[in-house]
Amino acid sequence: METHEAEANQVVVLGTGGTIAGTAADPGDNVGYQAAQLGVAQLVSAVPALAAVSLACEQVAQLDSKDMDFATWRQLAIRVAAHLAREDVAGVVITHGTDTLEETAYFLQRVLAPKKPVILTAAMRPATALQTDGPQNLLDAVAVAQDPQASGVLVVFAGVIHAAEQVRKAHSYRVDAFVSSDGARLGLVEEGQVRWVQGLGQARPGVGLEVLPTAAKDWPRVEILLNHVASDGRLVRALLAQSTDDKPGGLVVAGTGNGSLSQDLEAALREAQAQGVRVLRSTRCDAGPVTASADALPSAGALSPVKARVELILQLLNESKS
């Protein structure tokens, strides 16, 4: 039985950049800013209440999350695992950009499946804004990281606690930009107090750090396609026509409704399958699973297209190691 709750009291804050670390020349400008300008130690020092918490800071990366890459993912996973292995660490908080936060959260959950909490947080407004949201989000994230009931990879944003598998960025501008599919939020942070509204659920096992290649070129190529009116298979066949080194190892298709596909697109995807390309069928809808069927292409379940892509990348990596 693990006893880290009784022994651990330190929270490690890992910085990766994003809007939460962004600055603008005009405090009234919430759009024309430069992301990833402030270090994580500066973000922590801007929240006076965190002075009472045992914290350690580490800058893992400094980028706009639209530019997140495999090398940064691998390094972040390694650093998270290293800190979680320490007996004095209660949990890890990661400051991140909002654009690809949901992908990073799912990636870390599937690679590490941590027992201790790993909390991702971010901001929709830069640190220099008149009403910046980053400091409160960071304070809330640390509160959840210290909570004895917290475990696994979670997203804390605008006072709401989300699971890595269900969270999605649903708005391009509002400060409450994230939602959980089917209303599956886990809890709330209210004036520093964590209130859970449902259980964390059963986490999938982690694939482990050892499946992650060192070189970005060794990560499998997985592309996302979209079903729409007059969708055909030309993009699929163009991908299949590429050289062996450039051909994708997997394709995720965001179908309409319950993962439905046009006849032409489905035919092309089945051609891809016949050539050894793995295919997962997701939905372009904001919520709801894709029903599995023996006659249909494989379902991604309730994963969004971008998370289905992460899942397929990790499956391919895991299979290549076995």
PDB file of N, CA and C in Angstrom, residues 14-88:
ATOM      1  N   LEU A  14       6.307  22.507 -13.246  1.00  0.00           N
ATOM      2  CA  LEU A  14       7.098  22.428 -14.467  1.00  0.00           C
ATOM      3  C   LEU A  14       6.538  23.405 -15.493  1.00  0.00           C
ATOM      4  N   GLY A  15       7.381  24.253 -16.051  1.00  0.00           N
ATOM      5  CA  GLY A  15       6.937  25.233 -17.027  1.00  0.00           C
ATOM      6  C   GLY A  15       7.217  24.787 -18.451  1.00  0.00           C
ATOM      7  N   THR A  16       6.247  25.007 -19.337  1.00  0.00           N
ATOM      8  CA  THR A  16       6.471  24.722 -20.762  1.00  0.00           C
ATOM      9  C   THR A  16       6.159  25.918 -21.650  1.00  0.00           C
ATOM     10  N   GLY A  17       5.784  27.043 -21.065  1.00  0.00           N
ATOM     11  CA  GLY A  17       5.477  28.233 -21.853  1.00  0.00           C
ATOM     12  C   GLY A  17       3.989  28.498 -21.934  1.00  0.00           C
ATOM     13  N   GLY A  18       3.496  28.881 -23.114  1.00  0.00           N
ATOM     14  CA  GLY A  18       2.071  29.120 -23.301  1.00  0.00           C
ATOM     15  C   GLY A  18       1.655  30.543 -22.988  1.00  0.00           C
ATOM     16  N   THR A  19       0.346  30.795 -23.134  1.00  0.00           N
ATOM     17  CA  THR A  19      -0.215  32.120 -22.847  1.00  0.00           C
ATOM     18  C   THR A  19      -0.051  32.492 -21.384  1.00  0.00           C
ATOM     19  N   ILE A  20      -0.099  31.527 -20.501  1.00  0.00           N
ATOM     20  CA  ILE A  20       0.046  31.806 -19.070  1.00  0.00           C
ATOM     21  C   ILE A  20       1.388  32.500 -18.793  1.00  0.00           C
ATOM     22  N   ALA A  21       2.370  32.262 -19.663  1.00  0.00           N
ATOM     23  CA  ALA A  21       3.680  32.895 -19.542  1.00  0.00           C
ATOM     24  C   ALA A  21       3.874  33.980 -20.591  1.00  0.00           C
ATOM     25  N   GLY A  22       2.780  34.435 -21.206  1.00  0.00           N
ATOM     26  CA  GLY A  22       2.859  35.416 -22.276  1.00  0.00           C
ATOM     27  C   GLY A  22       2.822  36.850 -21.778  1.00  0.00           C
ATOM     28  N   THR A  23       3.284  37.768 -22.612  1.00  0.00           N
ATOM     29  CA  THR A  23       3.270  39.190 -22.271  1.00  0.00           C
ATOM     30  C   THR A  23       2.836  40.002 -23.487  1.00  0.00           C
ATOM     31  N   ALA A  24       2.250  41.167 -23.198  1.00  0.00           N
ATOM     32  CA  ALA A  24       1.853  42.107 -24.250  1.00  0.00           C
ATOM     33  C   ALA A  24       2.302  43.502 -23.851  1.00  0.00           C
ATOM     34  N   ALA A  25       2.587  44.343 -24.837  1.00  0.00           N
ATOM     35  CA  ALA A  25       3.013  45.717 -24.552  1.00  0.00           C
ATOM     36  C   ALA A  25       1.888  46.523 -23.930  1.00  0.00           C
ATOM     37  N   ASP A  26       0.648  46.223 -24.320  1.00  0.00           N
ATOM     38  CA  ASP A  26      -0.527  46.931 -23.827  1.00  0.00           C
ATOM     39  C   ASP A  26      -1.313  46.008 -22.898  1.00  0.00           C
ATOM     40  N   PRO A  27      -1.476  46.373 -21.617  1.00  0.00           N
ATOM     41  CA  PRO A  27      -2.223  45.518 -20.688  1.00  0.00           C
ATOM     42  C   PRO A  27      -3.663  45.254 -21.116  1.00  0.00           C
ATOM     43  N   GLY A  28      -4.195  46.114 -21.977  1.00  0.00           N
ATOM     44  CA  GLY A  28      -5.561  45.906 -22.445  1.00  0.00           C
ATOM     45  C   GLY A  28      -5.661  44.974 -23.640  1.00  0.00           C
ATOM     46  N   ASP A  29      -4.520  44.475 -24.124  1.00  0.00           N
ATOM     47  CA  ASP A  29      -4.496  43.615 -25.306  1.00  0.00           C
ATOM     48  C   ASP A  29      -4.450  42.156 -24.870  1.00  0.00           C
ATOM     49  N   ASN A  30      -5.553  41.435 -25.071  1.00  0.00           N
ATOM     50  CA  ASN A  30      -5.631  40.027 -24.707  1.00  0.00           C
ATOM     51  C   ASN A  30      -5.404  39.101 -25.900  1.00  0.00           C
ATOM     52  N   VAL A  31      -5.073  39.682 -27.051  1.00  0.00           N
ATOM     53  CA  VAL A  31      -4.901  38.874 -28.259  1.00  0.00           C
ATOM     54  C   VAL A  31      -3.504  39.058 -28.866  1.00  0.00           C
ATOM     55  N   GLY A  32      -3.053  40.299 -28.960  1.00  0.00           N
ATOM     56  CA  GLY A  32      -1.775  40.573 -29.605  1.00  0.00           C
ATOM     57  C   GLY A  32      -0.611  40.467 -28.654  1.00  0.00           C
ATOM     58  N   TYR A  33      -0.376  39.296 -28.107  1.00  0.00           N
ATOM     59  CA  TYR A  33       0.696  39.083 -27.139  1.00  0.00           C
ATOM     60  C   TYR A  33       1.677  38.047 -27.670  1.00  0.00           C
ATOM     61  N   GLN A  34       2.809  37.933 -26.990  1.00  0.00           N
ATOM     62  CA  GLN A  34       3.791  36.895 -27.289  1.00  0.00           C
ATOM     63  C   GLN A  34       3.733  35.839 -26.192  1.00  0.00           C
ATOM     64  N   ALA A  35       3.434  34.612 -26.577  1.00  0.00           N
ATOM     65  CA  ALA A  35       3.382  33.521 -25.611  1.00  0.00           C
ATOM     66  C   ALA A  35       4.794  33.144 -25.161  1.00  0.00           C
ATOM     67  N   ALA A  36       4.860  32.451 -24.030  1.00  0.00           N
ATOM     68  CA  ALA A  36       6.110  31.842 -23.554  1.00  0.00           C
ATOM     69  C   ALA A  36       7.237  32.849 -23.359  1.00  0.00           C
ATOM     70  N   GLN A  37       6.972  33.913 -22.602  1.00  0.00           N
ATOM     71  CA  GLN A  37       7.982  34.942 -22.340  1.00  0.00           C
ATOM     72  C   GLN A  37       8.502  34.903 -20.903  1.00  0.00           C
ATOM     73  N   LEU A  38       7.689  34.485 -19.956  1.00  0.00           N
ATOM     74  CA  LEU A  38       8.077  34.472 -18.547  1.00  0.00           C
ATOM     75  C   LEU A  38       8.442  33.066 -18.100  1.00  0.00           C
ATOM     76  N   GLY A  39       9.428  32.979 -17.229  1.00  0.00           N
ATOM     77  CA  GLY A  39       9.809  31.687 -16.677  1.00  0.00           C
ATOM     78  C   GLY A  39       8.819  31.213 -15.627  1.00  0.00           C
ATOM     79  N   VAL A  40       8.829  29.916 -15.350  1.00  0.00           N
ATOM     80  CA  VAL A  40       7.864  29.365 -14.397  1.00  0.00           C
ATOM     81  C   VAL A  40       8.082  29.930 -12.997  1.00  0.00           C
ATOM     82  N   ALA A  41       9.318  30.232 -12.627  1.00  0.00           N
ATOM     83  CA  ALA A  41       9.566  30.817 -11.301  1.00  0.00           C
ATOM     84  C   ALA A  41       8.916  32.192 -11.187  1.00  0.00           C
ATOM     85  N   GLN A  42       8.882  32.940 -12.287  1.00  0.00           N
ATOM     86  CA  GLN A  42       8.210  34.238 -12.276  1.00  0.00           C
ATOM     87  C   GLN A  42       6.703  34.081 -12.114  1.00  0.00           C
ATOM     88  N   LEU A  43       6.143  33.055 -12.749  1.00  0.00           N
ATOM     89  CA  LEU A  43       4.712  32.813 -12.611  1.00  0.00           C
ATOM     90  C   LEU A  43       4.357  32.483 -11.168  1.00  0.00           C
ATOM     91  N   VAL A  44       5.168  31.669 -10.532  1.00  0.00           N
ATOM     92  CA  VAL A  44       4.918  31.288  -9.137  1.00  0.00           C
ATOM     93  C   VAL A  44       5.067  32.491  -8.211  1.00  0.00           C
ATOM     94  N   SER A  45       6.090  33.294  -8.429  1.00  0.00           N
ATOM     95  CA  SER A  45       6.326  34.448  -7.543  1.00  0.00           C
ATOM     96  C   SER A  45       5.227  35.498  -7.666  1.00  0.00           C
ATOM     97  N   ALA A  46       4.458  35.469  -8.762  1.00  0.00           N
ATOM     98  CA  ALA A  46       3.368  36.427  -8.954  1.00  0.00           C
ATOM     99  C   ALA A  46       2.113  36.039  -8.185  1.00  0.00           C
ATOM    100  N   VAL A  47       2.140  34.894  -7.498  1.00  0.00           N
ATOM    101  CA  VAL A  47       0.983  34.424  -6.713  1.00  0.00           C
ATOM    102  C   VAL A  47       1.407  34.379  -5.245  1.00  0.00           C
ATOM    103  N   PRO A  48       1.164  35.441  -4.475  1.00  0.00           N
ATOM    104  CA  PRO A  48       1.659  35.514  -3.089  1.00  0.00           C
ATOM    105  C   PRO A  48       1.246  34.328  -2.226  1.00  0.00           C
ATOM    106  N   ALA A  49       0.060  33.791  -2.436  1.00  0.00           N
ATOM    107  CA  ALA A  49      -0.416  32.683  -1.602  1.00  0.00           C
ATOM    108  C   ALA A  49       0.449  31.444  -1.742  1.00  0.00           C
ATOM    109  N   LEU A  50       1.166  31.312  -2.846  1.00  0.00           N
ATOM    110  CA  LEU A  50       2.006  30.131  -3.045  1.00  0.00           C
ATOM    111  C   LEU A  50       3.272  30.167  -2.201  1.00  0.00           C
ATOM    112  N   ALA A  51       3.568  31.309  -1.594  1.00  0.00           N
ATOM    113  CA  ALA A  51       4.748  31.397  -0.727  1.00  0.00           C
ATOM    114  C   ALA A  51       4.611  30.491   0.486  1.00  0.00           C
ATOM    115  N   ALA A  52       3.390  30.145   0.848  1.00  0.00           N
ATOM    116  CA  ALA A  52       3.152  29.284   2.011  1.00  0.00           C
ATOM    117  C   ALA A  52       3.221  27.799   1.659  1.00  0.00           C
ATOM    118  N   VAL A  53       3.436  27.482   0.387  1.00  0.00           N
ATOM    119  CA  VAL A  53       3.459  26.091  -0.073  1.00  0.00           C
ATOM    120  C   VAL A  53       4.890  25.675  -0.385  1.00  0.00           C
ATOM    121  N   SER A  54       5.249  24.437  -0.062  1.00  0.00           N
ATOM    122  CA  SER A  54       6.558  23.914  -0.415  1.00  0.00           C
ATOM    123  C   SER A  54       6.569  23.612  -1.909  1.00  0.00           C
ATOM    124  N   LEU A  55       7.266  24.467  -2.677  1.00  0.00           N
ATOM    125  CA  LEU A  55       7.266  24.358  -4.135  1.00  0.00           C
ATOM    126  C   LEU A  55       8.691  24.263  -4.664  1.00  0.00           C
ATOM    127  N   ALA A  56       8.824  23.583  -5.785  1.00  0.00           N
ATOM    128  CA  ALA A  56      10.055  23.605  -6.567  1.00  0.00           C
ATOM    129  C   ALA A  56       9.664  23.874  -8.005  1.00  0.00           C
ATOM    130  N   CYS A  57      10.463  24.662  -8.723  1.00  0.00           N
ATOM    131  CA  CYS A  57      10.153  25.030 -10.105  1.00  0.00           C
ATOM    132  C   CYS A  57      11.222  24.508 -11.050  1.00  0.00           C
ATOM    133  N   GLU A  58      10.788  24.127 -12.240  1.00  0.00           N
ATOM    134  CA  GLU A  58      11.717  23.686 -13.277  1.00  0.00           C
ATOM    135  C   GLU A  58      11.157  24.075 -14.638  1.00  0.00           C
ATOM    136  N   GLN A  59      11.991  24.669 -15.472  1.00  0.00           N
ATOM    137  CA  GLN A  59      11.593  25.050 -16.820  1.00  0.00           C
ATOM    138  C   GLN A  59      11.964  23.913 -17.771  1.00  0.00           C
ATOM    139  N   VAL A  60      10.960  23.183 -18.246  1.00  0.00           N
ATOM    140  CA  VAL A  60      11.204  22.064 -19.158  1.00  0.00           C
ATOM    141  C   VAL A  60      11.276  22.540 -20.597  1.00  0.00           C
ATOM    142  N   ALA A  61      10.454  23.523 -20.945  1.00  0.00           N
ATOM    143  CA  ALA A  61      10.423  24.069 -22.305  1.00  0.00           C
ATOM    144  C   ALA A  61       9.886  25.486 -22.231  1.00  0.00           C
ATOM    145  N   GLN A  62       9.999  26.214 -23.330  1.00  0.00           N
ATOM    146  CA  GLN A  62       9.457  27.573 -23.392  1.00  0.00           C
ATOM    147  C   GLN A  62       8.934  27.793 -24.809  1.00  0.00           C
ATOM    148  N   LEU A  63       7.686  27.383 -25.035  1.00  0.00           N
ATOM    149  CA  LEU A  63       7.128  27.469 -26.376  1.00  0.00           C
ATOM    150  C   LEU A  63       5.630  27.759 -26.338  1.00  0.00           C
ATOM    151  N   ASP A  64       5.137  28.206 -27.468  1.00  0.00           N
ATOM    152  CA  ASP A  64       3.707  28.344 -27.701  1.00  0.00           C
ATOM    153  C   ASP A  64       3.179  26.936 -27.962  1.00  0.00           C
ATOM    154  N   SER A  65       2.106  26.534 -27.286  1.00  0.00           N
ATOM    155  CA  SER A  65       1.714  25.122 -27.378  1.00  0.00           C
ATOM    156  C   SER A  65       1.225  24.714 -28.758  1.00  0.00           C
ATOM    157  N   LYS A  66       0.954  25.668 -29.641  1.00  0.00           N
ATOM    158  CA  LYS A  66       0.649  25.289 -31.019  1.00  0.00           C
ATOM    159  C   LYS A  66       1.864  24.649 -31.679  1.00  0.00           C
ATOM    160  N   ASP A  67       3.056  24.883 -31.109  1.00  0.00           N
ATOM    161  CA  ASP A  67       4.300  24.321 -31.628  1.00  0.00           C
ATOM    162  C   ASP A  67       4.808  23.145 -30.793  1.00  0.00           C
ATOM    163  N   MET A  68       3.950  22.574 -29.955  1.00  0.00           N
ATOM    164  CA  MET A  68       4.364  21.417 -29.160  1.00  0.00           C
ATOM    165  C   MET A  68       4.848  20.308 -30.086  1.00  0.00           C
ATOM    166  N   ASP A  69       5.893  19.586 -29.644  1.00  0.00           N
ATOM    167  CA  ASP A  69       6.487  18.559 -30.500  1.00  0.00           C
ATOM    168  C   ASP A  69       6.796  17.298 -29.702  1.00  0.00           C
ATOM    169  N   PHE A  70       7.186  16.245 -30.423  1.00  0.00           N
ATOM    170  CA  PHE A  70       7.449  14.953 -29.791  1.00  0.00           C
ATOM    171  C   PHE A  70       8.634  15.021 -28.825  1.00  0.00           C
ATOM    172  N   ALA A  71       9.673  15.771 -29.177  1.00  0.00           N
ATOM    173  CA  ALA A  71      10.843  15.863 -28.309  1.00  0.00           C
ATOM    174  C   ALA A  71      10.475  16.475 -26.960  1.00  0.00           C
ATOM    175  N   THR A  72       9.647  17.517 -26.990  1.00  0.00           N
ATOM    176  CA  THR A  72       9.223  18.143 -25.737  1.00  0.00           C
ATOM    177  C   THR A  72       8.323  17.205 -24.947  1.00  0.00           C
ATOM    178  N   TRP A  73       7.424  16.504 -25.636  1.00  0.00           N
ATOM    179  CA  TRP A  73       6.581  15.520 -24.948  1.00  0.00           C
ATOM    180  C   TRP A  73       7.437  14.493 -24.207  1.00  0.00           C
ATOM    181  N   ARG A  74       8.432  13.958 -24.893  1.00  0.00           N
ATOM    182  CA  ARG A  74       9.279  12.931 -24.276  1.00  0.00           C
ATOM    183  C   ARG A  74      10.009  13.495 -23.064  1.00  0.00           C
ATOM    184  N   GLN A  75      10.605  14.677 -23.213  1.00  0.00           N
ATOM    185  CA  GLN A  75      11.339  15.272 -22.094  1.00  0.00           C
ATOM    186  C   GLN A  75      10.408  15.587 -20.932  1.00  0.00           C
ATOM    187  N   LEU A  76       9.216  16.072 -21.230  1.00  0.00           N
ATOM    188  CA  LEU A  76       8.259  16.375 -20.174  1.00  0.00           C
ATOM    189  C   LEU A  76       7.863  15.105 -19.422  1.00  0.00           C
ATOM    190  N   ALA A  77       7.585  14.032 -20.149  1.00  0.00           N
ATOM    191  CA  ALA A  77       7.215  12.770 -19.502  1.00  0.00           C
ATOM    192  C   ALA A  77       8.341  12.263 -18.616  1.00  0.00           C
ATOM    193  N   ILE A  78       9.581  12.384 -19.081  1.00  0.00           N
ATOM    194  CA  ILE A  78      10.733  11.936 -18.287  1.00  0.00           C
ATOM    195  C   ILE A  78      10.847  12.744 -17.003  1.00  0.00           C
ATOM    196  N   ARG A  79      10.679  14.050 -17.095  1.00  0.00           N
ATOM    197  CA  ARG A  79      10.817  14.896 -15.904  1.00  0.00           C
ATOM    198  C   ARG A  79       9.661  14.676 -14.926  1.00  0.00           C
ATOM    199  N   VAL A  80       8.462  14.510 -15.442  1.00  0.00           N
ATOM    200  CA  VAL A  80       7.322  14.216 -14.558  1.00  0.00           C
ATOM    201  C   VAL A  80       7.574  12.909 -13.815  1.00  0.00           C
ATOM    202  N   ALA A  81       7.982  11.865 -14.525  1.00  0.00           N
ATOM    203  CA  ALA A  81       8.227  10.565 -13.898  1.00  0.00           C
ATOM    204  C   ALA A  81       9.321  10.667 -12.839  1.00  0.00           C
ATOM    205  N   ALA A  82      10.366  11.423 -13.122  1.00  0.00           N
ATOM    206  CA  ALA A  82      11.467  11.561 -12.170  1.00  0.00           C
ATOM    207  C   ALA A  82      11.005  12.228 -10.880  1.00  0.00           C
ATOM    208  N   HIS A  83      10.196  13.266 -10.988  1.00  0.00           N
ATOM    209  CA  HIS A  83       9.722  13.953  -9.781  1.00  0.00           C
ATOM    210  C   HIS A  83       8.696  13.109  -9.025  1.00  0.00           C
ATOM    211  N   LEU A  84       7.822  12.414  -9.735  1.00  0.00           N
ATOM    212  CA  LEU A  84       6.833  11.576  -9.051  1.00  0.00           C
ATOM    213  C   LEU A  84       7.490  10.448  -8.276  1.00  0.00           C
ATOM    214  N   ALA A  85       8.665  10.020  -8.702  1.00  0.00           N
ATOM    215  CA  ALA A  85       9.367   8.931  -8.024  1.00  0.00           C
ATOM    216  C   ALA A  85       9.961   9.362  -6.693  1.00  0.00           C
ATOM    217  N   ARG A  86      10.032  10.656  -6.453  1.00  0.00           N
ATOM    218  CA  ARG A  86      10.579  11.153  -5.185  1.00  0.00           C
ATOM    219  C   ARG A  86       9.549  11.036  -4.066  1.00  0.00           C
ATOM    220  N   GLU A  87       9.951  10.538  -2.936  1.00  0.00           N
ATOM    221  CA  GLU A  87       9.026  10.342  -1.813  1.00  0.00           C
ATOM    222  C   GLU A  87       8.510  11.649  -1.244  1.00  0.00           C
ATOM    223  N   ASP A  88       9.274  12.743  -1.414  1.00  0.00           N
ATOM    224  CA  ASP A  88       8.855  14.013  -0.823  1.00  0.00           C
ATOM    225  C   ASP A  88       7.895  14.798  -1.710  1.00  0.00           C
TER     226      ASP A  88
END
